Amino acid sequence: MLGLGIESTAHTFSCAVIEKKGKKGKILSDVRKIYRPDDGEGIHPREASRHHIEHSSSVLSDCLRDAKISIKDLDIISYAAGPGLGPCLRVGAVVARSLASFYKIPIFPVNHAIGHIELGKLLTGASNPLVLLVSGGHTMLLAFLNKQWRVFGETLDITLGQLLDQFGRSIGFASPCGKNIEELASKSSNYVTLPYSVKGNDVSFSGLLSATKSVAKKSKIDACYSLQETAFAMIAESVERALSFTNKKELMIVGGVAANKRLSEMLKDVCKRHGCKFFVVPLQYAGDCGSQICWTGILESKVKEGVLLKNTFVTQSWRLDSVKIDY
Ligand code: AMP
Ligand code: MG
């Protein structure tokens, strides 16, 4: 089976083709174009959607060329239907709908967050993990039970990605800033005390963001170091409690922030204490990409027929714990 997946929830427009043989999936191509706002600016939804419109046709044709297939070879088309920015989501949905209706190919709307998890499982081999999803749009701890992902902790305000990006922009980086902050943080080992806020098993980052901006006025490298140490320790505490509670023997990190080495280091320590295997999604597939959407659509096609074109909506706030999973 051959599937095409289209991702356009936020900064990235991406198309990917995956071939499924038995239970295995092989990524034949994954092409991306990422919208980059000016230094110090956040994502402007209308500008990002214009970026996606401008690049959608070249990304699609490069993706098909790399996979060495034509549209007619496709068995299904999937698109990220939410959560995300409305104007951006609509671009991916329009491309998917046009192809599906013209070529008469079944179409599957996919939840973007579940896409991160399913591709993570495919690429790492984790089978029943506690999942830490840390990205621009999510900070959630999840475990699968009775056909649904259940939340065992989440952010009460901004996400871990937003914390890093908003702080990074305040010191002049261009979004996304996580990698720049990681590089600066590695130059310091001077911890400045910052607000640490874990409530129950949820985290809150907004006070930490304001306080870190003040520290940056004296030293940017100390601020980056202290920010990472504090935010990641909060996450590690919640992960540790969730591991004790769920008794899971696997932890898997997915989402763009999974690229951070210091975060992995801290979580590996937690896993060691709990006799738990540690999996992190490969760097190349940590951020948003078409493969996440493609693979999830392929899994759904095992139990569903695809949806009618008139039902191919986008939903800006579509929580992953509301999705029933039958495959
Ligand atoms: P996503 O929404 O899944 O595409 O993830 C994007 C988020 O990942 C942004 O907030 C980035 O700043 C963040 N990110 C990317 N690389 C790193 C890194 N090395 N360390 C921390 N955060 C990162
Ligand atoms: Mg994402």
Coordinates of N, CA, C and O in Angstrom, one line a residue, residues 225-324:
Y225 N 20.9 28.5 30.0 CA 21.2 27.3 30.8 C 20.2 27.1 31.9 O 19.6 26.0 32.1
S226 N 19.9 28.1 32.7 CA 19.0 28.0 33.8 C 17.5 27.7 33.3 O 16.8 26.9 34.0
L227 N 17.2 28.2 32.2 CA 15.8 28.0 31.7 C 15.7 26.5 31.3 O 14.7 25.8 31.7
Q228 N 16.7 25.9 30.6 CA 16.6 24.5 30.2 C 16.6 23.6 31.5 O 15.8 22.7 31.6
E229 N 17.5 23.9 32.4 CA 17.6 23.1 33.6 C 16.3 23.1 34.4 O 15.8 22.1 34.9
T230 N 15.6 24.3 34.5 CA 14.4 24.4 35.3 C 13.2 23.7 34.5 O 12.5 22.9 35.1
A231 N 13.0 24.1 33.3 CA 11.9 23.5 32.5 C 12.0 22.0 32.4 O 11.0 21.3 32.6
F232 N 13.2 21.5 32.1 CA 13.3 20.1 31.8 C 13.2 19.3 33.2 O 12.7 18.2 33.2
A233 N 13.7 19.9 34.3 CA 13.5 19.3 35.6 C 12.0 19.1 35.9 O 11.6 18.1 36.5
M234 N 11.2 20.2 35.6 CA 9.8 20.1 35.8 C 9.2 18.9 35.0 O 8.4 18.1 35.5
I235 N 9.6 18.9 33.8 CA 9.1 17.8 32.9 C 9.5 16.4 33.5 O 8.7 15.5 33.5
A236 N 10.8 16.3 33.9 CA 11.3 15.0 34.4 C 10.5 14.6 35.6 O 10.2 13.4 35.8
E237 N 10.2 15.6 36.5 CA 9.4 15.2 37.7 C 8.1 14.6 37.3 O 7.6 13.6 37.9
S238 N 7.4 15.3 36.4 CA 6.1 14.8 35.9 C 6.2 13.4 35.3 O 5.3 12.5 35.5
V239 N 7.2 13.2 34.5 CA 7.4 11.9 33.8 C 7.6 10.9 34.9 O 7.1 9.8 34.8
E240 N 8.5 11.2 35.9 CA 8.8 10.2 36.9 C 7.5 9.8 37.7 O 7.3 8.6 37.9
R241 N 6.7 10.7 38.0 CA 5.4 10.4 38.7 C 4.5 9.6 37.8 O 3.9 8.6 38.3
A242 N 4.4 10.0 36.6 CA 3.6 9.2 35.6 C 4.1 7.8 35.4 O 3.3 6.8 35.3
L243 N 5.4 7.6 35.4 CA 5.9 6.2 35.3 C 5.6 5.4 36.5 O 5.2 4.2 36.4
S244 N 5.7 6.0 37.7 CA 5.3 5.3 38.9 C 3.9 4.9 38.9 O 3.5 3.8 39.3
F245 N 3.1 5.8 38.4 CA 1.6 5.6 38.5 C 1.1 4.6 37.5 O 0.3 3.7 37.7
T246 N 1.7 4.7 36.2 CA 1.2 3.8 35.1 C 2.0 2.5 35.1 O 1.5 1.5 34.5
N247 N 3.2 2.5 35.7 CA 4.0 1.3 35.7 C 4.5 0.9 34.3 O 4.7 -0.3 34.0
K248 N 4.5 1.9 33.4 CA 5.0 1.6 32.0 C 6.5 1.3 32.0 O 7.2 1.8 32.8
K249 N 6.9 0.4 31.1 CA 8.3 0.0 31.0 C 9.0 0.6 29.8 O 10.1 0.3 29.5
E250 N 8.3 1.6 29.2 CA 8.9 2.3 28.0 C 8.5 3.8 28.1 O 7.4 4.1 28.5
L251 N 9.5 4.6 27.8 CA 9.2 6.1 27.7 C 9.6 6.5 26.3 O 10.7 6.1 25.9
M252 N 8.7 7.2 25.6 CA 9.1 7.7 24.3 C 8.9 9.2 24.2 O 7.8 9.7 24.5
I253 N 9.9 9.9 23.7 CA 9.7 11.4 23.5 C 9.5 11.6 22.1 O 10.3 11.2 21.2
V254 N 8.5 12.4 21.8 CA 8.3 12.9 20.4 C 8.0 14.4 20.4 O 7.7 15.0 21.4
G255 N 8.0 15.0 19.2 CA 7.8 16.4 19.1 C 9.1 17.1 18.9 O 10.2 16.6 19.2
G256 N 9.1 18.4 18.4 CA 10.3 19.1 18.0 C 11.3 19.2 19.1 O 12.5 19.2 18.9
V257 N 10.8 19.4 20.4 CA 11.7 19.6 21.5 C 12.5 18.3 21.8 O 13.5 18.3 22.6
A258 N 12.0 17.1 21.3 CA 12.7 15.8 21.5 C 14.1 15.9 20.9 O 15.0 15.1 21.2
A259 N 14.4 16.9 20.1 CA 15.7 17.0 19.5 C 16.8 17.5 20.5 O 18.0 17.4 20.3
N260 N 16.3 17.9 21.7 CA 17.2 18.5 22.7 C 17.9 17.4 23.5 O 17.3 16.6 24.1
K261 N 19.3 17.5 23.5 CA 20.1 16.4 24.1 C 20.0 16.5 25.6 O 20.0 15.4 26.3
R262 N 20.0 17.7 26.2 CA 19.9 17.8 27.6 C 18.6 17.2 28.2 O 18.6 16.5 29.2
L263 N 17.5 17.4 27.5 CA 16.2 16.8 27.9 C 16.3 15.3 27.9 O 15.9 14.6 28.9
S264 N 16.9 14.7 26.8 CA 17.1 13.3 26.8 C 17.9 12.8 27.9 O 17.6 11.7 28.5
E265 N 19.0 13.5 28.2 CA 19.9 13.1 29.3 C 19.2 13.0 30.6 O 19.3 12.0 31.3
M266 N 18.4 14.0 30.9 CA 17.7 14.0 32.2 C 16.7 12.9 32.2 O 16.5 12.2 33.3
L267 N 16.0 12.6 31.1 CA 14.9 11.6 31.1 C 15.5 10.2 31.1 O 14.9 9.3 31.7
K268 N 16.7 10.1 30.5 CA 17.4 8.8 30.6 C 17.7 8.4 32.1 O 17.5 7.3 32.5
D269 N 18.1 9.4 32.9 CA 18.3 9.2 34.3 C 17.0 8.7 35.0 O 17.1 7.7 35.8
V270 N 15.9 9.3 34.7 CA 14.6 8.9 35.3 C 14.4 7.5 34.9 O 14.0 6.7 35.7
C271 N 14.6 7.1 33.6 CA 14.3 5.8 33.1 C 15.1 4.7 33.8 O 14.7 3.7 34.2
K272 N 16.4 5.1 34.0 CA 17.3 4.2 34.7 C 16.8 3.8 36.1 O 16.7 2.7 36.5
R273 N 16.3 4.8 36.8 CA 15.8 4.6 38.2 C 14.6 3.7 38.1 O 14.3 3.0 39.1
H274 N 13.8 3.7 37.0 CA 12.6 2.9 37.0 C 12.7 1.7 36.1 O 11.6 1.1 35.8
G275 N 13.9 1.3 35.7 CA 14.0 0.1 34.9 C 13.2 0.2 33.6 O 12.6 -0.8 33.2
C276 N 13.2 1.3 33.0 CA 12.3 1.6 31.9 C 13.2 1.9 30.6 O 14.2 2.5 30.7
K277 N 12.7 1.3 29.5 CA 13.5 1.6 28.2 C 13.2 3.0 27.7 O 12.0 3.5 27.9
F278 N 14.2 3.6 27.2 CA 14.0 5.0 26.7 C 14.1 5.1 25.2 O 15.1 4.5 24.6
F279 N 13.1 5.7 24.6 CA 13.1 5.9 23.1 C 13.0 7.4 22.8 O 12.1 8.0 23.4
V280 N 13.7 7.8 21.8 CA 13.5 9.2 21.4 C 13.4 9.1 19.8 O 14.2 8.4 19.2
V281 N 12.4 9.9 19.3 CA 12.2 9.9 17.9 C 13.5 10.4 17.2 O 14.1 11.3 17.7
P282 N 13.9 9.8 16.0 CA 15.1 10.3 15.4 C 14.9 11.8 15.0 O 13.9 12.3 14.6
L283 N 16.1 12.5 15.2 CA 16.1 14.0 15.0 C 15.3 14.5 13.8 O 14.5 15.4 13.8
Q284 N 15.6 13.8 12.6 CA 15.0 14.2 11.4 C 13.5 14.2 11.4 O 12.9 14.9 10.6
Y285 N 12.9 13.3 12.2 CA 11.5 13.2 12.2 C 10.8 13.7 13.6 O 9.7 13.4 13.9
A286 N 11.6 14.5 14.3 CA 11.1 15.0 15.6 C 10.1 16.2 15.3 O 9.0 16.2 15.9
G287 N 10.5 17.1 14.4 CA 9.6 18.2 14.1 C 8.5 17.8 13.2 O 8.4 16.6 12.7
D288 N 7.6 18.7 12.8 CA 6.4 18.4 12.0 C 6.8 17.9 10.6 O 7.7 18.5 10.0
C289 N 6.2 16.9 10.1 CA 6.5 16.4 8.8 C 5.4 15.5 8.2 O 4.5 15.0 9.0
G290 N 5.4 15.4 6.9 CA 4.3 14.7 6.2 C 4.3 13.2 6.6 O 3.2 12.6 6.6
S291 N 5.4 12.6 7.0 CA 5.5 11.2 7.3 C 4.6 10.9 8.5 O 4.0 9.8 8.6
Q292 N 4.5 11.8 9.5 CA 3.6 11.6 10.7 C 2.2 11.4 10.2 O 1.5 10.5 10.7
I293 N 1.8 12.2 9.3 CA 0.4 12.2 8.9 C 0.1 11.0 8.0 O -0.9 10.3 8.1
C294 N 1.1 10.7 7.1 CA 1.0 9.6 6.2 C 0.8 8.3 6.9 O -0.1 7.5 6.6
W295 N 1.7 8.1 7.9 CA 1.7 6.8 8.6 C 0.4 6.6 9.4 O -0.2 5.5 9.4
T296 N -0.1 7.6 10.0 CA -1.3 7.5 10.8 C -2.5 7.3 9.9 O -3.4 6.5 10.2
G297 N -2.5 7.9 8.7 CA -3.6 7.7 7.8 C -3.6 6.2 7.3 O -4.6 5.6 7.2
I298 N -2.4 5.7 7.1 CA -2.2 4.3 6.6 C -2.8 3.4 7.7 O -3.5 2.4 7.5
L299 N -2.5 3.6 9.0 CA -3.0 2.8 10.1 C -4.5 2.9 10.1 O -5.2 1.9 10.3
E300 N -5.0 4.1 10.0 CA -6.5 4.2 10.0 C -7.2 3.5 8.9 O -8.3 3.0 9.0
S301 N -6.5 3.4 7.7 CA -7.1 2.8 6.6 C -7.3 1.3 6.8 O -8.0 0.7 6.0
K302 N -6.6 0.8 7.8 CA -6.8 -0.7 8.1 C -8.3 -0.9 8.6 O -8.8 -2.0 8.5
V303 N -8.9 0.1 9.2 CA -10.2 -0.1 9.9 C -11.3 0.8 9.3 O -12.4 0.7 9.7
K304 N -10.9 1.8 8.5 CA -11.9 2.7 8.0 C -11.8 2.8 6.5 O -10.7 2.6 5.9
E305 N -12.8 3.4 5.9 CA -12.9 3.5 4.4 C -12.3 4.8 3.9 O -12.2 5.0 2.7
G306 N -12.1 5.7 4.8 CA -11.8 7.1 4.3 C -13.1 7.9 4.5 O -14.2 7.3 4.7
V307 N -13.1 9.2 4.4 CA -14.3 10.0 4.7 C -14.8 10.6 3.4 O -14.0 10.8 2.4
L308 N -16.1 11.0 3.4 CA -16.6 11.7 2.2 C -16.0 13.1 2.1 O -15.7 13.7 3.1
L309 N -15.9 13.6 0.9 CA -15.2 14.9 0.7 C -15.9 16.0 1.5 O -15.3 16.9 2.0
K310 N -17.3 15.9 1.6 CA -18.0 16.9 2.3 C -17.7 16.9 3.8 O -18.0 17.8 4.5
N311 N -17.0 15.8 4.3 CA -16.7 15.8 5.7 C -15.2 16.0 6.0 O -14.7 15.7 7.0
T312 N -14.5 16.6 5.0 CA -13.1 16.8 5.2 C -12.9 18.2 5.8 O -12.4 19.1 5.1
F313 N -13.2 18.3 7.1 CA -13.1 19.6 7.8 C -11.6 19.8 8.3 O -10.8 18.8 8.3
V314 N -11.4 21.0 8.8 CA -10.2 21.2 9.6 C -10.8 21.7 11.0 O -11.8 22.3 11.0
T315 N -10.1 21.3 12.1 CA -10.5 21.7 13.4 C -9.3 22.3 14.2 O -8.3 21.5 14.5
Q316 N -9.3 23.6 14.4 CA -8.2 24.2 15.0 C -7.8 23.7 16.4 O -6.6 23.6 16.7
S317 N -8.8 23.4 17.2 CA -8.5 22.8 18.5 C -9.1 21.4 18.7 O -10.2 21.3 19.1
W318 N -8.3 20.4 18.2 CA -8.8 19.1 18.2 C -7.9 18.3 19.1 O -6.8 17.9 18.7
R319 N -8.4 18.0 20.3 CA -7.6 17.3 21.3 C -7.4 15.8 21.0 O -8.3 15.2 20.6
L320 N -6.2 15.4 21.1 CA -5.9 14.0 20.8 C -6.6 13.0 21.7 O -6.8 11.9 21.3
D321 N -6.9 13.4 22.9 CA -7.5 12.5 23.8 C -9.0 12.4 23.5 O -9.8 11.7 24.2
S322 N -9.5 13.1 22.5 CA -10.9 12.9 22.1 C -11.0 11.9 20.9 O -12.1 11.6 20.4
V323 N -9.9 11.4 20.4 CA -9.9 10.6 19.2 C -10.0 9.1 19.6 O -9.2 8.6 20.4
K324 N -11.0 8.4 19.0 CA -11.1 6.9 19.2 C -10.2 6.2 18.2 O -10.2 6.5 17.0

